[in-house]
Amino acid sequence: MSTLKVMIGRDEIRSKTKELAARISEDYKDKDLLMVCVLKGGFMFMADLAREMTIDVNLDFISCSSYGSATVSSGVVRILKDIDYDITGKHILIVEDLIDTGLTLKYLKDLFAAKGCASVKVCTILDKPSRRRVVMEPDYEGIIIPDAFVVGYGLDYAEKYRNLPDVCIVCDD
Ligand code: 5GP
């Protein structure tokens, strides 16, 4: 049996998301913004963030392998589903659930830059800066969390728990 302990509750997530959306809406009010969600973990944050935006935006989705079902990063990034848009000249905002080692985002930022976008920035709802293996500072940072494996709010453990509205720790009984 395992029990779930709430680490970050839905109210804190909601208010941080509103704050981030207000900042992003202001910063991109005169620009063509394409928000790119990193699947699967980013789906819930993307939906909430997009709903709070007060400017017109385009939405797209990318999927890349990171953890599989294990809890340790392989460091290998593979694109499983690419974005649909031609990003030439577009301002890209990558929307992430959580930055851990930073390897995925470093790869994605370099990939988008090489495809000729006008700019590429990063927004994450959760951040574990103590785990970084490469330099990766989010431009829009949500909530800093300690080095623990978390689930919920899009994040899974072996594809379970993604639908939880809070960010939780799994405790084995
Ligand atoms: P990074 O490339 O920064 O090491 O990994 C980023 C991705 O790994 C996150 O978007 C997330 O999907 C996954 N990840 C990192 N830490 C955790 C964690 O504590 N729990 C879960 N479920 N996934 C994590």
XYZ file of N, CA and C and ligand atoms in Angstrom:
543
model
N 0.838 -1.213 0.000
C 0.000 0.000 0.000
C 0.870 1.261 0.000
N 0.419 2.296 -0.655
C 1.116 3.584 -0.533
C 0.103 4.702 -0.299
N 0.547 5.697 0.461
C -0.323 6.844 0.711
C 0.296 8.088 0.074
N -0.557 9.078 -0.173
C -0.104 10.315 -0.814
C -0.113 11.445 0.208
N 0.968 12.198 0.230
C 1.037 13.359 1.132
C 1.118 14.606 0.252
N 0.229 15.570 0.491
C 0.231 16.783 -0.332
C 1.470 17.625 -0.017
N 2.217 17.962 -1.063
C 3.364 18.862 -0.874
C 2.973 20.293 -1.263
N 2.361 20.435 -2.440
C 1.892 21.747 -2.896
C 0.399 21.624 -3.226
N -0.404 22.351 -2.527
C -1.858 22.261 -2.706
C -2.345 23.043 -3.918
N -3.575 22.707 -4.336
C -4.156 23.298 -5.558
C -4.319 24.818 -5.475
N -4.563 25.343 -4.260
C -4.762 26.804 -4.134
C -3.466 27.550 -4.413
N -2.367 27.011 -3.892
C -1.059 27.636 -4.134
C -0.702 27.560 -5.629
N -0.995 26.422 -6.246
C -0.730 26.256 -7.687
C -1.550 27.272 -8.473
N -2.830 27.415 -8.095
C -3.719 28.325 -8.829
C -3.233 29.768 -8.729
N -2.857 30.193 -7.546
C -2.457 31.605 -7.419
C -1.120 31.869 -8.104
N -0.198 30.914 -8.056
C 1.083 31.083 -8.759
C 0.860 31.113 -10.272
N -0.057 30.273 -10.753
C -0.355 30.223 -12.194
C -0.924 31.561 -12.664
N -1.831 32.130 -11.870
C -2.420 33.439 -12.216
C -1.343 34.502 -12.300
N -0.454 34.483 -11.324
C 0.636 35.469 -11.269
C 1.538 35.328 -12.511
N 1.883 34.097 -12.860
C 2.749 33.865 -14.025
C 2.045 34.302 -15.310
N 0.761 33.966 -15.442
C 0.010 34.316 -16.656
C -0.076 35.835 -16.824
N -0.221 36.548 -15.721
C -0.300 38.015 -15.792
C 1.030 38.586 -16.288
N 2.123 38.056 -15.755
C 3.461 38.520 -16.188
C 3.717 38.204 -17.655
N 3.394 36.997 -18.057
C 3.637 36.571 -19.449
C 2.754 37.383 -20.399
N 1.496 37.591 -20.037
C 0.573 38.362 -20.889
C 1.108 39.778 -21.102
N 1.640 40.361 -20.056
C 2.195 41.718 -20.147
C 3.457 41.713 -21.035
N 4.348 40.757 -20.801
C 5.620 40.712 -21.535
C 5.435 40.442 -23.025
N 4.369 39.719 -23.385
C 4.184 39.325 -24.801
C 3.010 40.061 -25.448
N 2.567 41.172 -24.870
C 1.341 41.797 -25.388
C 1.473 42.304 -26.829
N 2.688 42.616 -27.266
C 2.879 43.084 -28.640
C 3.572 42.037 -29.512
N 3.567 40.795 -29.066
C 4.305 39.752 -29.797
C 3.383 38.579 -30.163
N 3.843 37.815 -31.160
C 3.169 36.594 -31.584
C 3.674 35.448 -30.720
N 2.865 34.977 -29.777
C 3.362 33.973 -28.828
C 2.836 32.573 -29.133
N 3.762 31.633 -29.201
C 3.394 30.218 -29.321
C 3.814 29.514 -28.031
N 2.825 29.034 -27.279
C 3.119 28.292 -26.051
C 3.245 26.813 -26.412
N 4.377 26.219 -26.069
C 4.615 24.808 -26.400
C 4.657 23.988 -25.107
N 3.672 23.122 -24.953
C 3.573 22.275 -23.758
C 4.428 21.024 -23.926
N 5.199 20.692 -22.912
C 5.975 19.449 -22.938
C 5.115 18.341 -22.310
N 4.678 17.413 -23.173
C 3.824 16.302 -22.749
C 4.649 15.199 -22.089
N 4.063 14.322 -21.271
C 2.667 14.467 -20.897
C 2.517 15.365 -19.671
N 3.577 15.456 -18.890
C 3.482 16.093 -17.579
C 2.956 17.520 -17.583
N 3.202 18.258 -18.677
C 2.843 19.676 -18.684
C 1.393 19.958 -19.019
N 0.587 18.904 -19.293
C -0.752 19.161 -19.847
C -1.664 19.952 -18.902
N -1.580 19.676 -17.613
C -2.509 20.321 -16.686
C -2.121 21.770 -16.454
N -0.821 22.006 -16.322
C -0.339 23.377 -16.129
C -0.612 24.208 -17.382
N -0.379 23.629 -18.567
C -0.643 24.335 -19.819
C -2.107 24.773 -19.883
N -3.010 23.851 -19.549
C -4.450 24.154 -19.609
C -4.795 25.291 -18.654
N -4.243 25.257 -17.450
C -4.543 26.293 -16.460
C -3.897 27.627 -16.841
N -2.648 27.566 -17.293
C -1.925 28.791 -17.655
C -2.585 29.466 -18.860
N -2.913 28.670 -19.882
C -3.521 29.212 -21.110
C -4.845 29.898 -20.790
N -5.610 29.324 -19.864
C -6.912 29.893 -19.488
C -6.790 31.243 -18.794
N -5.652 31.456 -18.140
C -5.440 32.712 -17.403
C -4.805 33.793 -18.268
N -4.393 33.455 -19.494
C -3.726 34.445 -20.346
C -4.746 35.479 -20.826
N -4.300 36.735 -20.897
C -5.213 37.805 -21.320
C -4.868 38.314 -22.723
N -3.945 37.618 -23.418
C -3.610 37.973 -24.804
C -3.891 36.757 -25.695
N -3.950 37.006 -27.024
C -4.120 35.887 -27.954
C -2.833 35.082 -28.010
N -2.963 33.759 -27.968
C -1.777 32.901 -28.065
C -2.092 31.711 -28.961
N -1.062 31.094 -29.510
C -1.206 29.795 -30.177
C -0.652 28.742 -29.231
N -1.215 27.543 -29.335
C -0.791 26.442 -28.463
C -0.292 25.267 -29.302
N 0.774 24.658 -28.846
C 1.267 23.453 -29.506
C 1.836 22.508 -28.443
N 2.162 21.301 -28.871
C 2.556 20.249 -27.923
C 3.730 19.463 -28.478
N 4.647 19.129 -27.584
C 5.774 18.293 -27.978
C 5.912 17.188 -26.934
N 6.374 16.040 -27.356
C 6.556 14.958 -26.403
C 7.957 14.393 -26.562
N 8.656 14.274 -25.446
C 9.986 13.671 -25.530
C 10.191 12.723 -24.354
N 11.053 11.776 -24.546
C 11.273 10.781 -23.491
C 12.209 11.374 -22.450
N 11.928 11.118 -21.188
C 12.864 11.523 -20.153
C 13.047 10.389 -19.155
N 11.983 10.095 -18.397
C 12.135 9.132 -17.305
C 11.640 7.721 -17.581
N 10.748 7.535 -18.532
C 10.094 6.231 -18.655
C 9.356 5.949 -17.366
N 9.527 4.797 -16.801
C 8.837 4.479 -15.552
C 9.775 4.519 -14.356
N 11.021 4.841 -14.577
C 11.964 4.905 -13.457
C 11.986 6.318 -12.869
N 12.704 6.486 -11.782
C 12.712 7.784 -11.121
C 14.061 8.493 -11.258
N 14.926 7.969 -12.101
C 16.228 8.591 -12.295
C 16.403 8.976 -13.762
N 16.853 10.217 -14.007
C 16.990 10.690 -15.384
C 18.066 9.932 -16.133
N 17.726 9.520 -17.369
C 18.715 8.821 -18.203
C 19.659 9.820 -18.858
N 19.228 11.073 -18.969
C 20.042 12.084 -19.644
C 19.875 12.024 -21.155
N 19.106 11.047 -21.623
C 18.890 10.907 -23.065
C 17.539 11.519 -23.426
N 17.537 12.438 -24.410
C 16.281 13.077 -24.822
C 15.949 12.617 -26.238
N 14.727 12.140 -26.422
C 14.281 11.659 -27.729
C 12.909 12.273 -28.014
N 12.728 12.840 -29.214
C 11.427 13.431 -29.556
C 10.466 12.323 -29.979
N 9.332 12.225 -29.257
C 8.331 11.207 -29.582
C 7.226 11.806 -30.441
N 6.917 13.107 -30.208
C 5.944 13.844 -31.039
C 6.442 15.272 -31.180
N 6.643 15.696 -32.414
C 7.170 17.046 -32.648
C 6.007 18.052 -32.700
N 6.337 19.351 -32.651
C 5.292 20.374 -32.773
C 4.780 20.431 -34.214
N 3.571 20.981 -34.386
C 2.953 21.053 -35.713
C 3.287 22.354 -36.430
N 3.499 23.445 -35.665
C 3.703 24.780 -36.240
C 5.066 24.943 -36.896
N 5.092 25.825 -37.915
C 6.363 26.339 -38.420
C 6.732 27.477 -37.458
N 7.847 27.328 -36.757
C 8.160 28.295 -35.695
C 9.077 29.432 -36.158
N 9.357 29.488 -37.462
C 10.230 30.555 -37.953
C 9.650 31.921 -37.563
N 10.443 32.717 -36.880
C 10.027 34.069 -36.498
C 9.053 34.145 -35.331
N 8.697 33.015 -34.780
C 7.735 32.995 -33.657
C 8.446 33.146 -32.315
N 7.740 33.710 -31.357
C 8.249 33.762 -29.980
C 7.705 32.529 -29.246
N 8.633 31.692 -28.793
C 8.242 30.414 -28.170
C 8.345 30.513 -26.654
N 7.307 30.016 -25.987
C 7.384 29.837 -24.537
C 7.163 28.352 -24.256
N 8.215 27.691 -23.760
C 8.093 26.271 -23.415
C 7.423 26.176 -22.041
N 6.360 25.375 -21.973
C 5.594 25.244 -20.728
C 5.853 23.854 -20.137
N 6.481 23.843 -18.980
C 6.939 22.590 -18.341
C 6.259 22.369 -17.000
N 6.145 21.101 -16.621
C 5.655 20.773 -15.287
C 6.730 21.002 -14.231
N 7.954 20.549 -14.555
C 8.996 20.521 -13.528
C 10.382 20.502 -14.171
N 11.269 21.344 -13.706
C 12.666 21.259 -14.157
C 13.459 20.546 -13.079
N 14.129 19.487 -13.509
C 14.899 18.658 -12.589
C 16.380 18.845 -12.942
N 16.951 17.947 -13.744
C 18.356 18.116 -14.142
C 18.524 19.273 -15.122
N 17.459 19.598 -15.862
C 17.521 20.662 -16.873
C 17.897 20.143 -18.252
N 18.161 18.844 -18.355
C 18.632 18.259 -19.623
C 17.580 18.353 -20.731
N 16.327 18.066 -20.396
C 15.254 18.112 -21.399
C 15.116 19.514 -21.963
N 15.060 20.500 -21.074
C 14.852 21.876 -21.529
C 16.029 22.424 -22.300
N 17.214 22.054 -21.900
C 18.387 22.519 -22.631
C 18.311 22.008 -24.068
N 17.954 20.743 -24.201
C 17.834 20.137 -25.525
C 16.744 20.854 -26.334
N 15.587 21.078 -25.722
C 14.468 21.698 -26.446
C 14.764 23.142 -26.828
N 15.392 23.885 -25.925
C 15.735 25.286 -26.226
C 16.673 25.347 -27.433
N 17.685 24.488 -27.433
C 18.648 24.456 -28.545
C 17.957 24.054 -29.845
N 17.041 23.093 -29.742
C 16.308 22.611 -30.918
C 15.478 23.735 -31.546
N 14.723 24.468 -30.721
C 13.871 25.553 -31.236
C 14.711 26.700 -31.790
N 15.801 27.009 -31.100
C 16.682 28.086 -31.573
C 17.241 27.724 -32.957
N 17.600 26.451 -33.125
C 18.171 26.000 -34.412
C 17.129 26.047 -35.522
N 15.836 25.967 -35.168
C 14.768 26.009 -36.181
C 14.385 27.430 -36.556
N 15.067 28.429 -35.954
C 14.883 29.816 -36.385
C 13.749 30.583 -35.748
N 13.380 30.264 -34.499
C 12.346 31.052 -33.832
C 12.930 32.412 -33.420
N 12.047 33.393 -33.172
C 12.506 34.738 -32.817
C 13.091 34.755 -31.400
N 12.473 33.994 -30.502
C 12.988 33.890 -29.126
C 12.441 32.609 -28.516
N 13.139 32.121 -27.495
C 12.624 30.948 -26.782
C 12.859 31.113 -25.289
N 11.739 31.070 -24.547
C 11.811 31.198 -23.092
C 11.111 30.010 -22.444
N 11.290 29.910 -21.132
C 10.792 28.747 -20.403
C 9.936 29.175 -19.217
N 8.783 28.507 -19.067
C 7.935 28.701 -17.889
C 7.702 27.338 -17.257
N 7.962 27.244 -15.973
C 7.715 25.977 -15.268
C 6.921 26.245 -13.990
N 6.024 25.315 -13.668
C 5.270 25.507 -12.422
C 6.069 25.003 -11.219
N 6.915 23.959 -11.437
C 7.736 23.443 -10.334
C 9.206 23.455 -10.733
N 10.067 23.632 -9.750
C 11.498 23.664 -10.030
C 12.264 23.005 -8.880
N 13.214 22.133 -9.258
C 14.111 21.515 -8.264
C 15.529 21.962 -8.596
N 15.906 23.200 -8.273
C 17.219 23.718 -8.680
C 18.393 22.930 -8.107
N 18.178 22.274 -6.971
C 19.282 21.523 -6.349
C 19.709 20.315 -7.181
N 18.917 19.927 -8.175
C 19.196 18.728 -8.980
C 19.828 19.036 -10.342
N 20.079 20.319 -10.619
C 20.560 20.692 -11.961
C 21.879 20.046 -12.345
N 21.951 19.584 -13.604
C 23.211 19.073 -14.156
C 23.729 19.982 -15.261
N 22.869 20.903 -15.747
C 23.305 21.902 -16.731
C 22.743 23.257 -16.282
N 23.310 24.342 -16.818
C 22.785 25.669 -16.464
C 21.425 25.843 -17.130
N 20.374 26.018 -16.340
C 19.029 26.208 -16.886
C 18.187 27.012 -15.903
N 18.053 28.313 -16.181
C 17.248 29.190 -15.342
C 15.917 29.419 -16.041
N 14.799 29.030 -15.432
C 13.516 29.330 -16.080
C 13.277 30.841 -16.117
N 12.686 31.323 -17.217
C 12.382 32.755 -17.313
C 11.166 33.088 -16.449
N 10.259 32.128 -16.322
C 9.078 32.288 -15.472
C 9.043 31.075 -14.548
N 9.370 31.312 -13.294
C 9.502 30.202 -12.343
C 8.318 30.161 -11.386
N 7.774 28.967 -11.236
C 6.650 28.792 -10.325
C 7.127 28.579 -8.902
N 7.023 27.340 -8.435
C 7.282 27.034 -7.030
C 8.536 26.158 -6.917
N 9.461 26.581 -6.069
C 10.674 25.791 -5.842
C 10.355 24.681 -4.838
N 10.749 23.442 -5.191
C 10.495 22.322 -4.276
C 11.816 21.617 -3.942
N 11.844 20.894 -2.822
C 13.068 20.169 -2.451
C 13.273 18.942 -3.341
N 14.415 18.281 -3.166
C 14.759 17.111 -3.956
C 13.984 15.892 -3.473
N 12.755 15.753 -4.000
C 11.925 14.588 -3.678
C 11.152 14.232 -4.932
N 10.802 12.968 -5.077
C 10.042 12.552 -6.252
C 8.564 12.860 -6.013
N 7.982 13.679 -6.894
C 6.600 14.115 -6.705
C 5.699 13.603 -7.821
N 4.415 13.518 -7.505
C 3.407 13.107 -8.487
C 2.214 14.050 -8.398
N 1.321 13.927 -9.392
C 0.109 14.753 -9.398
C 0.290 15.999 -10.228
N -0.817 16.677 -10.522
C -0.831 17.882 -11.350
C -0.042 17.635 -12.645
N -0.314 16.495 -13.287
C 0.332 16.135 -14.558
C 1.472 15.153 -14.415
N 2.080 15.108 -13.242
C 3.262 14.254 -13.036
C 2.848 12.836 -12.623
N 3.575 11.857 -13.157
C 3.184 10.468 -12.921
C 4.232 9.668 -12.156
N 3.791 8.522 -11.703
C 4.714 7.453 -11.335
C 4.191 6.223 -12.057
N 4.931 5.705 -13.035
C 4.478 4.594 -13.878
C 3.077 4.881 -14.441
N 2.894 6.111 -14.955
C 1.639 6.545 -15.604
C 0.449 6.690 -14.649
N 0.690 6.614 -13.354
C -0.386 6.808 -12.373
C -0.285 8.202 -11.766
N -1.367 8.694 -11.233
C -1.443 9.925 -10.426
C -1.448 11.232 -11.226
N -1.397 11.188 -12.565
C -1.327 12.443 -13.326
C -2.528 13.347 -13.073
N -3.681 12.733 -12.773
C -4.923 13.493 -12.636
C -5.121 14.127 -11.264
N -4.209 13.905 -10.327
C -4.381 14.511 -8.995
C -4.291 16.033 -9.091
N -5.158 16.754 -8.422
C -5.125 18.217 -8.506
C -4.021 18.872 -7.667
N -3.409 18.111 -6.758
C -2.330 18.639 -5.921
C -1.012 17.947 -6.290
N 0.113 18.560 -5.924
C 1.418 17.918 -6.090
C 1.710 17.150 -4.802
N 1.959 15.844 -4.947
C 2.072 14.976 -3.764
C 3.359 14.156 -3.756
N 3.684 13.656 -2.573
C 4.764 12.684 -2.416
C 4.118 11.325 -2.152
N 4.654 10.290 -2.793
C 4.155 8.942 -2.543
C 4.931 8.339 -1.385
N 4.234 7.935 -0.339
C 4.896 7.318 0.820
C 4.499 5.844 0.880
N 5.489 4.968 0.912
C 5.190 3.540 1.037
C 4.901 3.202 2.492
N 3.793 2.491 2.714
C 3.433 2.146 4.097
C 4.138 0.867 4.543
P 14.924 16.966 -16.521
O 15.315 16.806 -17.965
O 14.864 18.398 -16.077
O 15.783 16.133 -15.624
O 13.525 16.289 -16.383
C 12.361 16.931 -16.559
C 11.190 15.968 -16.562
O 11.422 14.817 -15.763
C 9.991 16.658 -15.946
O 9.312 17.393 -16.911
C 9.209 15.486 -15.424
O 8.361 14.978 -16.434
C 10.265 14.467 -15.053
N 10.513 14.564 -13.601
C 11.515 15.194 -12.967
N 11.392 15.118 -11.618
C 10.254 14.416 -11.417
C 9.541 14.029 -10.227
O 9.886 14.314 -9.078
N 8.379 13.329 -10.436
C 7.912 12.988 -11.671
N 6.784 12.326 -11.741
N 8.562 13.345 -12.799
C 9.709 14.050 -12.672
